[in-house]
Short mmCIF file of C-alpha atoms (C1' of nucleotides) in Angstrom, two decimals:
data_model
loop_
_atom_site.label_atom_id
_atom_site.label_comp_id
_atom_site.label_asym_id
_atom_site.label_seq_id
_atom_site.Cartn_x
_atom_site.Cartn_y
_atom_site.Cartn_z
CA MET A 1 -36.10 -66.25 -87.40
CA THR A 2 -40.03 -67.97 -86.13
CA SER A 3 -41.14 -67.25 -82.93
CA GLN A 4 -38.02 -63.49 -82.63
CA VAL A 5 -39.97 -61.51 -79.74
CA ARG A 6 -40.96 -58.41 -81.51
CA ALA A 7 -38.90 -55.37 -81.01
CA PRO A 8 -40.45 -51.97 -79.92
CA ARG A 9 -40.93 -49.41 -81.97
CA ALA A 10 -37.50 -48.20 -83.98
CA GLN A 11 -38.82 -44.38 -83.57
CA PRO A 12 -41.87 -42.59 -82.97
CA VAL A 13 -42.25 -40.82 -85.01
CA PRO A 14 -44.27 -37.99 -83.96
CA ARG A 15 -47.38 -38.56 -87.09
CA ALA A 16 -45.87 -36.79 -90.03
CA LYS A 17 -47.40 -37.36 -92.97
CA PRO A 18 -44.29 -38.11 -95.62
CA ALA A 19 -44.68 -34.82 -96.82
CA GLY A 20 -47.99 -35.75 -99.32
CA ARG A 21 -47.31 -34.50 -102.78
CA GLY A 22 -48.83 -31.23 -103.02
CA ARG A 23 -52.85 -32.58 -101.78
CA PRO A 24 -54.55 -29.56 -100.19
CA SER A 25 -55.11 -30.24 -96.25
CA LYS A 26 -54.38 -33.75 -94.40
CA ALA A 27 -57.24 -35.32 -95.21
CA THR A 28 -59.10 -37.51 -92.27
CA GLY A 29 -61.58 -40.06 -90.94
CA ARG A 30 -64.56 -39.25 -93.60
CA ASP A 31 -62.60 -37.29 -96.24
CA LEU A 32 -59.87 -40.17 -95.57
CA LYS A 33 -61.65 -42.64 -96.99
CA GLU A 34 -62.59 -40.32 -99.80
CA THR A 35 -59.35 -39.85 -100.85
CA ILE A 36 -58.66 -43.42 -100.89
CA LEU A 37 -61.48 -43.95 -103.32
CA ASP A 38 -61.00 -41.13 -105.65
CA ALA A 39 -57.25 -43.21 -105.89
CA ALA A 40 -57.95 -46.42 -106.47
CA GLU A 41 -60.82 -45.16 -108.90
CA GLY A 42 -58.36 -43.24 -111.25
CA LEU A 43 -56.11 -46.29 -110.62
CA PHE A 44 -58.43 -49.11 -112.01
CA ALA A 45 -59.69 -46.71 -115.12
CA ARG A 46 -56.83 -47.06 -116.01
CA HIS A 47 -55.96 -50.43 -115.49
CA GLY A 48 -58.13 -52.42 -114.67
CA PHE A 49 -58.53 -55.03 -111.11
CA HIS A 50 -56.14 -56.91 -111.32
CA GLY A 51 -54.00 -54.19 -112.96
CA VAL A 52 -53.71 -52.47 -110.00
CA THR A 53 -52.47 -53.19 -106.52
CA ILE A 54 -52.71 -52.10 -102.90
CA ARG A 55 -49.69 -50.63 -102.37
CA GLN A 56 -50.52 -48.55 -105.72
CA VAL A 57 -53.96 -47.54 -104.32
CA ALA A 58 -52.58 -46.14 -100.69
CA ALA A 59 -48.94 -44.07 -102.55
CA GLU A 60 -51.24 -42.96 -104.29
CA ALA A 61 -53.34 -41.14 -101.83
CA GLY A 62 -50.99 -41.05 -99.33
CA VAL A 63 -51.77 -43.62 -96.23
CA ASP A 64 -50.51 -46.66 -95.20
CA THR A 65 -51.67 -50.07 -96.84
CA ALA A 66 -52.95 -51.27 -93.58
CA LEU A 67 -56.06 -47.85 -93.48
CA ILE A 68 -57.21 -49.21 -96.70
CA HIS A 69 -58.01 -52.93 -95.27
CA TYR A 70 -59.07 -51.02 -92.11
CA TYR A 71 -62.33 -49.14 -93.94
CA PHE A 72 -63.02 -51.43 -96.64
CA GLY A 73 -61.93 -54.64 -96.22
CA ALA A 74 -60.51 -57.07 -99.27
CA LYS A 75 -58.99 -55.97 -102.89
CA ARG A 76 -62.29 -56.60 -104.08
CA GLU A 77 -64.45 -54.59 -101.80
CA LEU A 78 -62.19 -51.71 -102.45
CA PHE A 79 -63.19 -52.34 -105.78
CA ASP A 80 -67.33 -52.17 -105.06
CA SER A 81 -66.55 -49.02 -103.29
CA VAL A 82 -65.24 -47.43 -105.81
CA PHE A 83 -67.93 -48.76 -108.25
CA LEU A 84 -71.42 -47.67 -106.11
CA ARG A 85 -69.88 -44.92 -104.82
CA ARG A 86 -71.32 -43.00 -108.14
CA ALA A 87 -73.45 -45.81 -109.48
CA GLU A 88 -76.36 -44.39 -107.70
CA ILE A 89 -76.14 -41.24 -107.88
CA LEU A 90 -75.77 -41.88 -112.13
CA ASN A 91 -79.39 -44.34 -111.58
CA THR A 92 -80.60 -41.29 -109.30
CA ALA A 93 -80.12 -38.56 -112.44
CA ARG A 94 -80.92 -40.87 -115.31
CA SER A 95 -84.43 -41.00 -113.42
CA VAL A 96 -84.89 -37.38 -113.18
CA SER A 97 -83.82 -37.14 -116.44
CA MET A 98 -86.56 -39.27 -117.67
CA ASP A 99 -89.59 -37.60 -115.37
CA ALA A 100 -89.32 -34.63 -116.65
CA TYR A 101 -89.09 -35.69 -120.59
CA GLU A 102 -91.93 -38.31 -119.64
CA LYS A 103 -93.58 -35.65 -117.86
CA ASN A 104 -92.53 -32.34 -120.57
CA HIS A 105 -94.01 -33.97 -123.73
CA PRO A 106 -96.63 -36.04 -122.51
CA GLY A 107 -98.29 -37.92 -125.80
CA THR A 108 -95.31 -36.19 -127.76
CA MET A 109 -92.70 -38.35 -126.88
CA THR A 110 -90.34 -40.40 -129.84
CA VAL A 111 -87.31 -42.07 -129.19
CA GLU A 112 -85.01 -40.17 -129.67
CA GLY A 113 -86.42 -37.82 -127.07
CA VAL A 114 -86.31 -41.14 -124.88
CA ILE A 115 -82.99 -41.82 -125.49
CA GLU A 116 -81.70 -38.67 -124.85
CA ALA A 117 -83.41 -37.93 -121.71
CA PHE A 118 -80.85 -41.64 -121.24
CA ILE A 119 -77.53 -41.17 -122.44
CA GLU A 120 -77.79 -37.10 -121.89
CA PRO A 121 -77.28 -36.99 -118.28
CA LEU A 122 -74.45 -39.28 -118.46
CA LEU A 123 -72.53 -36.29 -121.84
CA ARG A 124 -73.51 -33.96 -118.93
CA ILE A 125 -71.97 -35.04 -115.61
CA SER A 126 -68.68 -36.27 -117.92
CA GLN A 127 -67.99 -32.77 -118.57
CA ASP A 128 -68.76 -31.36 -116.26
CA GLY A 129 -67.80 -33.47 -112.78
CA GLY A 130 -64.61 -33.06 -113.53
CA GLN A 131 -62.10 -36.30 -113.78
CA GLY A 132 -63.10 -38.72 -111.24
CA TRP A 133 -65.92 -39.18 -113.49
CA LYS A 134 -64.49 -39.81 -115.99
CA SER A 135 -62.29 -42.03 -115.11
CA TYR A 136 -65.37 -43.58 -113.67
CA PHE A 137 -67.01 -44.08 -117.22
CA ALA A 138 -64.49 -45.60 -118.22
CA LEU A 139 -64.48 -47.81 -115.47
CA VAL A 140 -67.81 -49.02 -116.24
CA ALA A 141 -66.82 -49.21 -120.03
CA GLN A 142 -63.82 -52.13 -118.47
CA VAL A 143 -66.34 -54.02 -116.67
CA ASN A 144 -68.82 -53.89 -119.23
CA ASN A 145 -66.40 -56.05 -121.34
CA THR A 146 -65.75 -57.62 -119.21
CA PRO A 147 -66.70 -62.15 -119.78
CA ALA A 148 -65.69 -63.26 -116.54
CA TRP A 149 -67.83 -61.20 -114.03
CA GLY A 150 -68.55 -57.79 -116.55
CA GLY A 151 -72.63 -59.23 -116.52
CA GLU A 152 -72.92 -59.29 -113.24
CA THR A 153 -71.44 -56.29 -112.11
CA MET A 154 -73.24 -54.00 -114.74
CA ALA A 155 -76.87 -55.76 -113.74
CA ARG A 156 -76.22 -55.18 -109.81
CA PHE A 157 -76.24 -51.85 -110.25
CA PHE A 158 -77.89 -50.78 -113.50
CA ASP A 159 -80.89 -53.37 -114.00
CA PRO A 160 -83.44 -51.59 -112.72
CA VAL A 161 -83.20 -47.87 -115.46
CA VAL A 162 -82.76 -49.62 -118.29
CA HIS A 163 -85.50 -51.81 -117.95
CA ARG A 164 -87.34 -48.20 -117.29
CA LEU A 165 -86.29 -47.55 -120.82
CA VAL A 166 -86.98 -49.97 -122.84
CA GLU A 167 -90.96 -50.06 -121.22
CA THR A 168 -91.02 -45.99 -121.79
CA LEU A 169 -89.97 -47.55 -126.03
CA LYS A 170 -91.67 -49.90 -125.84
CA ALA A 171 -94.47 -47.37 -124.58
CA VAL A 172 -93.62 -44.63 -127.39
CA ARG A 173 -93.79 -48.00 -130.11
CA PRO A 174 -96.39 -50.22 -128.60
CA ASP A 175 -96.33 -53.29 -132.05
CA ALA A 176 -91.98 -53.16 -131.10
CA GLU A 177 -90.58 -56.64 -129.69
CA TYR A 178 -88.97 -56.69 -126.98
CA ARG A 179 -86.22 -58.68 -128.41
CA ASP A 180 -85.84 -55.82 -130.56
CA LEU A 181 -85.43 -53.24 -128.27
CA TYR A 182 -83.09 -55.55 -125.59
CA TRP A 183 -80.94 -55.62 -128.66
CA SER A 184 -81.06 -52.58 -130.24
CA TYR A 185 -80.43 -51.15 -125.65
CA GLN A 186 -77.34 -53.98 -126.54
CA PHE A 187 -75.84 -51.71 -129.40
CA LEU A 188 -76.50 -48.18 -127.46
CA THR A 189 -74.74 -49.00 -124.46
CA GLY A 190 -71.65 -50.26 -126.12
CA SER A 191 -71.54 -46.88 -128.58
CA MET A 192 -72.04 -45.50 -125.36
CA MET A 193 -69.94 -46.06 -122.97
CA LEU A 194 -67.24 -46.22 -125.96
CA ALA A 195 -67.70 -43.06 -126.01
CA LEU A 196 -67.38 -42.11 -122.05
CA SER A 197 -64.23 -43.96 -121.10
CA GLU A 198 -61.56 -41.38 -124.14
CA THR A 199 -59.50 -44.21 -124.81
CA GLY A 200 -57.74 -41.79 -126.96
CA ARG A 201 -58.03 -44.94 -130.01
CA ILE A 202 -60.23 -41.81 -132.87
CA ASP A 203 -57.86 -38.67 -132.16
CA SER A 204 -54.84 -41.01 -133.87
CA LEU A 205 -57.15 -42.35 -136.46
CA SER A 206 -58.81 -39.55 -137.52
CA ASN A 207 -55.47 -37.91 -138.14
CA GLY A 208 -55.99 -35.51 -134.80
CA GLU A 209 -59.65 -34.33 -136.63
CA CYS A 210 -61.66 -36.27 -133.99
CA HIS A 211 -61.00 -36.05 -129.91
CA SER A 212 -61.85 -38.38 -127.63
CA SER A 213 -62.37 -35.36 -125.02
CA ASP A 214 -64.36 -33.91 -127.23
CA LEU A 215 -67.86 -34.98 -125.61
CA GLY A 216 -70.29 -31.72 -127.71
CA ALA A 217 -68.85 -34.17 -130.60
CA VAL A 218 -70.56 -36.83 -128.98
CA ARG A 219 -73.36 -35.16 -128.25
CA ALA A 220 -74.05 -34.22 -131.34
CA ARG A 221 -73.96 -37.24 -132.77
CA LEU A 222 -74.96 -40.08 -130.43
CA PHE A 223 -78.81 -39.13 -129.80
CA ALA A 224 -79.19 -38.87 -133.10
CA TYR A 225 -77.37 -42.06 -134.07
CA CYS A 226 -78.92 -44.14 -131.25
CA ALA A 227 -82.29 -43.27 -132.04
CA ALA A 228 -81.60 -44.22 -136.29
CA GLY A 229 -80.47 -47.40 -135.44
CA PHE A 230 -83.32 -48.62 -133.03
CA GLU A 231 -86.18 -46.80 -135.75
CA ALA A 232 -84.57 -49.36 -138.15
CA VAL A 233 -84.70 -52.75 -135.94
CA ILE A 234 -88.24 -52.32 -135.22
CA ALA A 235 -89.62 -51.63 -138.70
CA ARG A 236 -86.77 -54.12 -140.35
CA ALA A 237 -89.39 -57.50 -140.95
CA PRO A 238 -89.07 -59.44 -137.93
CA GLN A 239 -86.33 -61.98 -139.07
CA GLY A 240 -86.23 -63.87 -135.05
CA MET B 1 -27.80 -69.82 -98.06
CA THR B 2 -26.02 -67.34 -100.58
CA SER B 3 -23.92 -69.51 -103.03
CA GLN B 4 -24.60 -73.03 -102.47
CA VAL B 5 -23.29 -75.45 -105.08
CA ARG B 6 -26.43 -76.97 -107.21
CA ALA B 7 -27.16 -80.31 -106.60
CA PRO B 8 -27.66 -82.17 -108.81
CA ARG B 9 -30.83 -84.20 -110.86
CA ALA B 10 -32.67 -86.06 -107.85
CA GLN B 11 -35.20 -88.12 -109.97
CA PRO B 12 -33.44 -88.46 -113.99
CA VAL B 13 -37.46 -88.96 -114.57
CA PRO B 14 -38.15 -90.01 -118.08
CA ARG B 15 -39.96 -87.54 -119.59
CA ALA B 16 -43.08 -88.58 -119.42
CA LYS B 17 -46.30 -85.69 -120.16
CA PRO B 18 -47.58 -85.07 -116.41
CA ALA B 19 -50.88 -87.68 -117.52
CA GLY B 20 -52.65 -84.20 -119.03
CA ARG B 21 -56.17 -84.24 -118.45
CA GLY B 22 -57.37 -85.65 -121.89
CA ARG B 23 -56.03 -83.32 -124.29
CA PRO B 24 -55.47 -84.61 -128.16
CA SER B 25 -51.54 -86.84 -128.76
CA LYS B 26 -48.88 -84.69 -127.21
CA ALA B 27 -47.95 -81.68 -129.32
CA THR B 28 -44.66 -80.68 -129.32
CA GLY B 29 -42.27 -78.11 -131.36
CA ARG B 30 -45.35 -75.75 -133.56
CA ASP B 31 -47.82 -77.59 -132.22
CA LEU B 32 -46.44 -76.77 -128.57
CA LYS B 33 -46.21 -73.08 -129.60
CA GLU B 34 -50.20 -73.58 -130.89
CA THR B 35 -51.48 -75.38 -127.51
CA ILE B 36 -49.43 -72.10 -125.77
CA LEU B 37 -51.36 -69.63 -127.78
CA ASP B 38 -55.02 -71.18 -127.22
CA ALA B 39 -54.02 -71.22 -123.56
CA ALA B 40 -53.21 -68.22 -122.95
CA GLU B 41 -56.53 -66.28 -125.78
CA GLY B 42 -58.70 -68.26 -122.91
CA LEU B 43 -57.52 -66.94 -120.39
CA PHE B 44 -56.72 -63.53 -121.40
CA ALA B 45 -59.82 -63.57 -122.85
CA ARG B 46 -62.11 -64.12 -119.45
CA HIS B 47 -59.67 -62.43 -116.99
CA GLY B 48 -57.29 -58.88 -118.65
CA PHE B 49 -54.00 -59.15 -118.84
CA HIS B 50 -52.75 -58.70 -115.63
CA GLY B 51 -55.53 -61.25 -114.09
CA VAL B 52 -53.85 -64.17 -115.87
CA THR B 53 -50.43 -65.56 -114.90
CA ILE B 54 -48.01 -67.33 -116.68
CA ARG B 55 -48.26 -70.05 -114.00
CA GLN B 56 -52.00 -70.03 -115.17
CA VAL B 57 -50.58 -70.45 -118.69
CA ALA B 58 -48.83 -73.22 -118.14
CA ALA B 59 -51.25 -75.13 -116.18
CA GLU B 60 -54.00 -75.19 -119.20
CA ALA B 61 -51.26 -75.45 -122.20
CA GLY B 62 -50.04 -78.82 -119.68
CA VAL B 63 -46.64 -77.01 -120.33
CA ASP B 64 -43.42 -76.60 -118.26
CA THR B 65 -43.84 -72.39 -117.54
CA ALA B 66 -39.87 -71.75 -118.43
CA LEU B 67 -41.01 -73.42 -121.62
CA ILE B 68 -43.95 -70.45 -122.47
CA HIS B 69 -40.46 -68.24 -121.23
CA TYR B 70 -38.42 -69.43 -124.59
CA TYR B 71 -40.78 -69.19 -127.40
CA PHE B 72 -42.42 -65.81 -126.08
CA GLY B 73 -40.50 -64.11 -123.81
CA ALA B 74 -42.00 -61.97 -121.35
CA LYS B 75 -45.56 -62.17 -120.74
CA ARG B 76 -46.95 -59.13 -122.76
CA GLU B 77 -44.74 -61.26 -125.74
CA LEU B 78 -47.14 -63.61 -125.42
CA PHE B 79 -50.15 -61.01 -125.04
CA ASP B 80 -48.65 -59.64 -128.05
CA SER B 81 -48.34 -62.79 -129.76
CA VAL B 82 -51.80 -64.40 -129.04
CA PHE B 83 -53.31 -60.53 -130.40
CA LEU B 84 -51.39 -61.34 -133.55
CA ARG B 85 -52.22 -64.40 -135.14
CA ARG B 86 -55.54 -63.77 -135.56
CA ALA B 87 -55.40 -59.60 -136.31
CA GLU B 88 -53.85 -60.73 -140.24
CA ILE B 89 -56.55 -63.13 -140.64
CA LEU B 90 -59.33 -60.88 -139.61
CA ASN B 91 -57.99 -58.31 -142.01
CA THR B 92 -57.65 -60.29 -145.04
CA ALA B 93 -61.27 -61.79 -144.57
CA ARG B 94 -62.25 -57.88 -144.60
CA SER B 95 -59.85 -57.12 -147.48
CA VAL B 96 -61.81 -60.29 -149.23
CA SER B 97 -64.96 -59.02 -148.20
CA MET B 98 -65.36 -55.84 -148.57
CA ASP B 99 -63.27 -56.93 -152.38
CA ALA B 100 -66.27 -59.11 -153.41
CA TYR B 101 -69.20 -56.44 -152.75
CA GLU B 102 -67.39 -53.38 -154.28
CA LYS B 103 -67.33 -55.77 -157.35
CA ASN B 104 -69.99 -57.14 -157.11
CA HIS B 105 -71.84 -53.63 -156.49
CA PRO B 106 -70.51 -51.12 -158.74
CA GLY B 107 -72.49 -48.02 -158.71
CA THR B 108 -75.05 -49.58 -156.58
CA MET B 109 -73.47 -49.73 -153.41
CA THR B 110 -75.29 -48.30 -150.05
CA VAL B 111 -74.21 -47.59 -146.98
CA GLU B 112 -75.64 -50.69 -145.65
CA GLY B 113 -74.34 -52.87 -147.72
CA VAL B 114 -70.82 -51.74 -147.26
CA ILE B 115 -71.02 -51.80 -143.47
CA GLU B 116 -72.38 -55.53 -144.14
CA ALA B 117 -69.49 -55.88 -145.90
CA PHE B 118 -67.27 -54.60 -142.80
CA ILE B 119 -68.98 -56.92 -140.10
CA GLU B 120 -70.43 -59.74 -141.60
CA PRO B 121 -66.64 -61.39 -141.98
CA LEU B 122 -66.45 -61.27 -138.06
CA LEU B 123 -69.65 -62.80 -137.29
CA ARG B 124 -68.92 -65.79 -139.91
CA ILE B 125 -66.28 -66.44 -137.79
CA SER B 126 -66.97 -65.94 -135.01
CA GLN B 127 -70.01 -68.41 -135.28
CA ASP B 128 -68.76 -71.08 -137.91
CA GLY B 129 -64.49 -71.05 -136.26
CA GLY B 130 -65.02 -71.77 -132.66
CA GLN B 131 -64.20 -70.80 -129.40
CA GLY B 132 -60.60 -69.35 -130.09
CA TRP B 133 -61.83 -67.34 -132.26
CA LYS B 134 -65.29 -66.67 -129.47
CA SER B 135 -62.35 -65.53 -127.44
CA TYR B 136 -60.48 -63.81 -129.97
CA PHE B 137 -62.93 -60.93 -129.58
CA ALA B 138 -63.57 -61.00 -126.37
CA LEU B 139 -60.09 -60.52 -126.33
CA VAL B 140 -60.38 -57.37 -127.97
CA ALA B 141 -63.38 -56.50 -127.02
CA GLN B 142 -61.29 -55.53 -123.88
CA VAL B 143 -58.80 -53.90 -125.61
CA ASN B 144 -60.92 -51.80 -127.26
CA ASN B 145 -62.18 -50.33 -123.97
CA THR B 146 -58.60 -49.77 -121.81
CA PRO B 147 -57.85 -46.93 -121.40
CA ALA B 148 -53.91 -47.17 -120.57
CA TRP B 149 -53.24 -48.64 -123.78
CA GLY B 150 -55.68 -49.96 -126.17
CA GLY B 151 -55.61 -47.40 -128.00
CA GLU B 152 -52.63 -48.46 -129.75
CA THR B 153 -53.03 -51.37 -129.50
CA MET B 154 -56.11 -50.96 -131.84
CA ALA B 155 -54.23 -49.08 -134.05
CA ARG B 156 -51.11 -50.96 -134.87
CA PHE B 157 -53.40 -53.96 -135.40
CA PHE B 158 -56.80 -52.46 -137.03
CA ASP B 159 -55.82 -48.99 -138.71
CA PRO B 160 -55.91 -50.19 -142.50
CA VAL B 161 -58.93 -51.77 -142.80
CA VAL B 162 -61.28 -49.11 -140.67
CA HIS B 163 -59.43 -45.92 -143.01
CA ARG B 164 -60.25 -48.15 -145.96
CA LEU B 165 -63.89 -48.40 -144.48
CA VAL B 166 -64.20 -45.58 -144.38
CA GLU B 167 -63.23 -44.02 -148.12
CA THR B 168 -65.42 -46.27 -148.85
CA LEU B 169 -68.19 -45.06 -146.97
CA LYS B 170 -66.84 -41.47 -148.59
CA ALA B 171 -67.22 -42.77 -152.18
CA VAL B 172 -70.85 -44.05 -151.57
CA ARG B 173 -72.07 -40.60 -149.70
CA PRO B 174 -69.20 -37.97 -151.34
CA ASP B 175 -71.22 -34.85 -149.61
CA ALA B 176 -70.59 -36.79 -145.94
CA GLU B 177 -67.45 -34.86 -143.90
CA TYR B 178 -64.87 -37.40 -142.13
CA ARG B 179 -65.84 -36.33 -138.28
CA ASP B 180 -69.05 -37.45 -138.98
CA LEU B 181 -67.73 -40.73 -140.68
CA TYR B 182 -65.15 -41.30 -138.25
CA TRP B 183 -67.50 -40.33 -135.13
CA SER B 184 -69.75 -42.98 -136.22
CA TYR B 185 -67.15 -45.99 -137.07
CA GLN B 186 -66.21 -45.03 -133.12
CA PHE B 187 -70.27 -46.34 -132.16
CA LEU B 188 -70.06 -48.70 -134.42
CA THR B 189 -67.12 -50.13 -132.90
CA GLY B 190 -67.97 -49.69 -130.09
CA SER B 191 -71.69 -52.42 -130.36
CA MET B 192 -70.23 -54.50 -132.77
CA MET B 193 -67.37 -55.96 -130.36
CA LEU B 194 -69.84 -56.09 -127.34
CA ALA B 195 -72.34 -57.94 -128.90
CA LEU B 196 -69.49 -59.96 -130.21
CA SER B 197 -67.49 -60.58 -126.34
CA GLU B 198 -70.64 -62.64 -125.79
CA THR B 199 -70.51 -61.33 -122.27
CA GLY B 200 -73.93 -62.65 -120.96
CA ARG B 201 -75.53 -59.12 -119.68
CA ILE B 202 -78.62 -59.72 -122.73
CA ASP B 203 -79.50 -63.14 -121.08
CA SER B 204 -80.49 -61.82 -117.11
CA LEU B 205 -81.25 -58.25 -118.85
CA SER B 206 -84.12 -59.47 -120.68
CA ASN B 207 -84.89 -62.59 -118.68
CA GLY B 208 -83.85 -64.82 -120.41
CA GLU B 209 -85.45 -63.07 -123.98
CA CYS B 210 -82.06 -62.71 -126.19
CA HIS B 211 -79.15 -64.34 -125.60
CA SER B 212 -75.72 -63.31 -126.24
CA SER B 213 -74.61 -66.38 -127.65
CA ASP B 214 -77.45 -66.11 -130.75
CA LEU B 215 -75.59 -64.60 -133.64
CA GLY B 216 -77.85 -64.53 -135.51
CA ALA B 217 -80.26 -62.19 -134.03
CA VAL B 218 -76.79 -60.66 -133.31
CA ARG B 219 -76.79 -60.38 -138.21
CA ALA B 220 -80.33 -59.50 -138.82
CA ARG B 221 -80.79 -56.31 -136.29
CA LEU B 222 -76.61 -54.85 -136.73
CA PHE B 223 -76.21 -54.04 -140.18
CA ALA B 224 -79.71 -52.05 -139.89
CA TYR B 225 -78.60 -50.01 -136.13
CA CYS B 226 -75.64 -49.25 -137.49
CA ALA B 227 -76.64 -48.13 -141.52
CA ALA B 228 -79.41 -46.04 -140.17
CA GLY B 229 -76.63 -44.52 -137.35
CA PHE B 230 -74.34 -43.60 -139.88
CA GLU B 231 -77.38 -42.22 -142.23
CA ALA B 232 -78.57 -40.46 -139.98
CA VAL B 233 -75.26 -38.34 -138.65
CA ILE B 234 -75.04 -37.86 -142.13
CA ALA B 235 -77.67 -36.37 -142.91
CA ARG B 236 -77.71 -34.28 -139.14
CA ALA B 237 -77.91 -31.05 -140.03
CA PRO B 238 -73.64 -30.04 -139.39
CA GLN B 239 -72.84 -29.00 -135.98
CA GLY B 240 -69.25 -29.66 -135.50
"C1'" DG C 1 -23.07 -94.63 -133.74
"C1'" DC C 2 -21.58 -89.66 -132.75
"C1'" DC C 3 -22.18 -84.52 -132.30
"C1'" DT C 4 -24.75 -80.29 -133.01
"C1'" DT C 5 -28.44 -77.81 -131.92
"C1'" DT C 6 -32.94 -77.55 -130.78
"C1'" DT C 7 -36.71 -78.43 -127.24
"C1'" DT C 8 -37.93 -79.33 -122.38
"C1'" DT C 9 -37.82 -80.12 -117.43
"C1'" DC C 10 -35.93 -78.59 -112.81
"C1'" DA C 11 -34.79 -76.09 -109.15
"C1'" DT C 12 -34.52 -71.07 -107.43
"C1'" DC C 13 -34.02 -65.91 -107.24
"C1'" DA C 14 -36.03 -61.79 -105.81
"C1'" DT C 15 -39.52 -58.78 -105.92
"C1'" DC C 16 -43.92 -57.60 -104.91
"C1'" DT C 17 -48.92 -59.34 -103.24
"C1'" DG C 18 -52.77 -58.76 -100.29
"C1'" DA C 19 -53.41 -59.03 -95.54
"C1'" DT C 20 -53.23 -59.20 -90.90
"C1'" DG C 21 -51.50 -58.34 -85.38
"C1'" DA C 22 -50.37 -55.09 -82.41
"C1'" DA C 23 -48.69 -51.22 -80.75
"C1'" DA C 24 -48.92 -46.00 -81.55
"C1'" DT C 25 -51.63 -41.91 -81.78
"C1'" DG C 26 -55.83 -39.20 -81.48
"C1'" DA C 27 -60.18 -37.45 -79.68
"C1'" DA C 28 -64.17 -37.67 -76.80
"C1'" DG C 29 -66.31 -37.31 -72.86
"C1'" DA C 30 -66.08 -37.55 -67.26
"C1'" DT D 1 -56.83 -36.00 -65.26
"C1'" DC D 2 -58.02 -40.98 -66.80
"C1'" DT D 3 -59.93 -43.56 -69.73
"C1'" DT D 4 -62.71 -45.63 -73.65
"C1'" DC D 5 -63.00 -45.91 -78.55
"C1'" DA D 6 -61.41 -44.62 -83.76
"C1'" DT D 7 -58.21 -43.62 -86.35
"C1'" DT D 8 -53.37 -44.50 -87.73
"C1'" DT D 9 -48.60 -46.78 -88.00
"C1'" DC D 10 -45.36 -50.20 -88.21
"C1'" DA D 11 -43.31 -54.88 -88.60
"C1'" DT D 12 -44.28 -59.01 -90.88
"C1'" DC D 13 -46.09 -63.27 -93.22
"C1'" DA D 14 -47.24 -66.75 -96.06
"C1'" DG D 15 -47.20 -67.45 -100.81
"C1'" DA D 16 -47.55 -65.88 -105.23
"C1'" DT D 17 -44.69 -63.94 -109.54
"C1'" DG D 18 -41.77 -63.08 -113.49
"C1'" DA D 19 -38.19 -64.54 -114.66
"C1'" DT D 20 -33.58 -67.43 -115.65
"C1'" DG D 21 -28.87 -70.51 -115.62
"C1'" DA D 22 -28.29 -74.76 -116.35
"C1'" DA D 23 -28.95 -79.08 -116.94
"C1'" DA D 24 -31.28 -83.14 -118.83
"C1'" DA D 25 -33.59 -85.14 -122.57
"C1'" DA D 26 -34.68 -85.22 -128.46
"C1'" DA D 27 -34.00 -84.52 -132.64
"C1'" DG D 28 -31.26 -83.98 -135.99
"C1'" DG D 29 -26.99 -84.60 -139.49
"C1'" DC D 30 -23.53 -87.30 -140.60
#
DNA sequence: GCCTTTTTTCATCATCTGATGAAATGAAGA
DNA sequence: TCTTCATTTCATCAGATGATGAAAAAAGGC
């Protein structure tokens, strides 16, 4: 059993994909990488990093497990690739949104306006971007709440745009303390990520009156909620 | 290799615990169950359900893996036991707190007062209850953000007290719509659980000016933040 | 002490897991 | 056609994983 000579391949099957489950056309090369990332994204979002196996990703993508290692290396590198792919798009969209807001409201910026410019791109992308983006936000929400390594991962990808938000708010409310702004942001991100991850909890909680997937309902409330929260924290008698 | 006779035990070692790592006195029976739950709680909180193995729990608790199955059954049942153990205490504490608030403020209840009565018990327990409670809140935060089964789990354990919060708020603001109250609660729970889970993100984000573990800072801001958010959502022009 | 029940330990199974070397295949250029 | 290189498949490894039966030990009742 130890040093057995490898037998030659039994059947040199002429490269027939095992009749993929309805996936469009046989992807290859760069497209195949995207297919793998899509499959990994959906599974990681639903079950977390440790809840997904390379084999599941391979089966979902319709490829061999070795191919995943060939393209992405170790499992954790695959996860990072999934996380990175959309993070850049997200950061760009947010930068553009905040640029536009600052440009269009010279001297008339409000806390709610800044916050809307910060959050709205995510809602729009989630509504218009397809299932992939919804999975991605669920993934980020999980990482955001992971004590072991969530903090570092979030910081690595998203700190710059958050610092920009805080600085812009500081410009709007020069007398606000940074501590208050950072804590308020912490509250904001908890609400925002939970709302974007569409866990389905509010559906049953509200007896069907609200739906996780109703991002219009989120849009109609989240900006006002967070802005009022910021204002209240800033205005509150300083206590440390 | 198939039907080999089992060899008699080699060394009938006289039951010596392998020199536990400094754990107090040798626990047994009911205490041992608690020891196992403590170990599982800390590990599940840090790494999630799939990120922890039975062997890790057994090693941390200083017991044999078979003993865990003996007391708790399958791995998922162990997880549920961890989740349930403190949920009842939590619900009781919240009920008592809201009872007291309603009793002491007849006709003078405010949105902020109700919210404080709802959240404060958690902050107090987290501050006074030791590391176990901190781990537990991190665990709940993770479950709260888990799409696959988080919604059902949260509902199973925490729906009643949430309904009570919503009803009390409805009593304070009779003209508020339930949809607004449920969405506002969704935002609140995202902020609250993230603040309680102490992920360490705010520490690096704020360059050391804020600390995840500073629950006093949370207390000084979270009630006001959420209350103002509720009021703003209620007052906002109805849009659906 | 003796017997019964509960608790704890030991050894092991069947399966799964991430990962890799090497062969096979295909595309592109000369 | 021949050669070269990137891509894809196959077979397999070494170790880990959840779980269990049965033996051993301890606890409790009499």
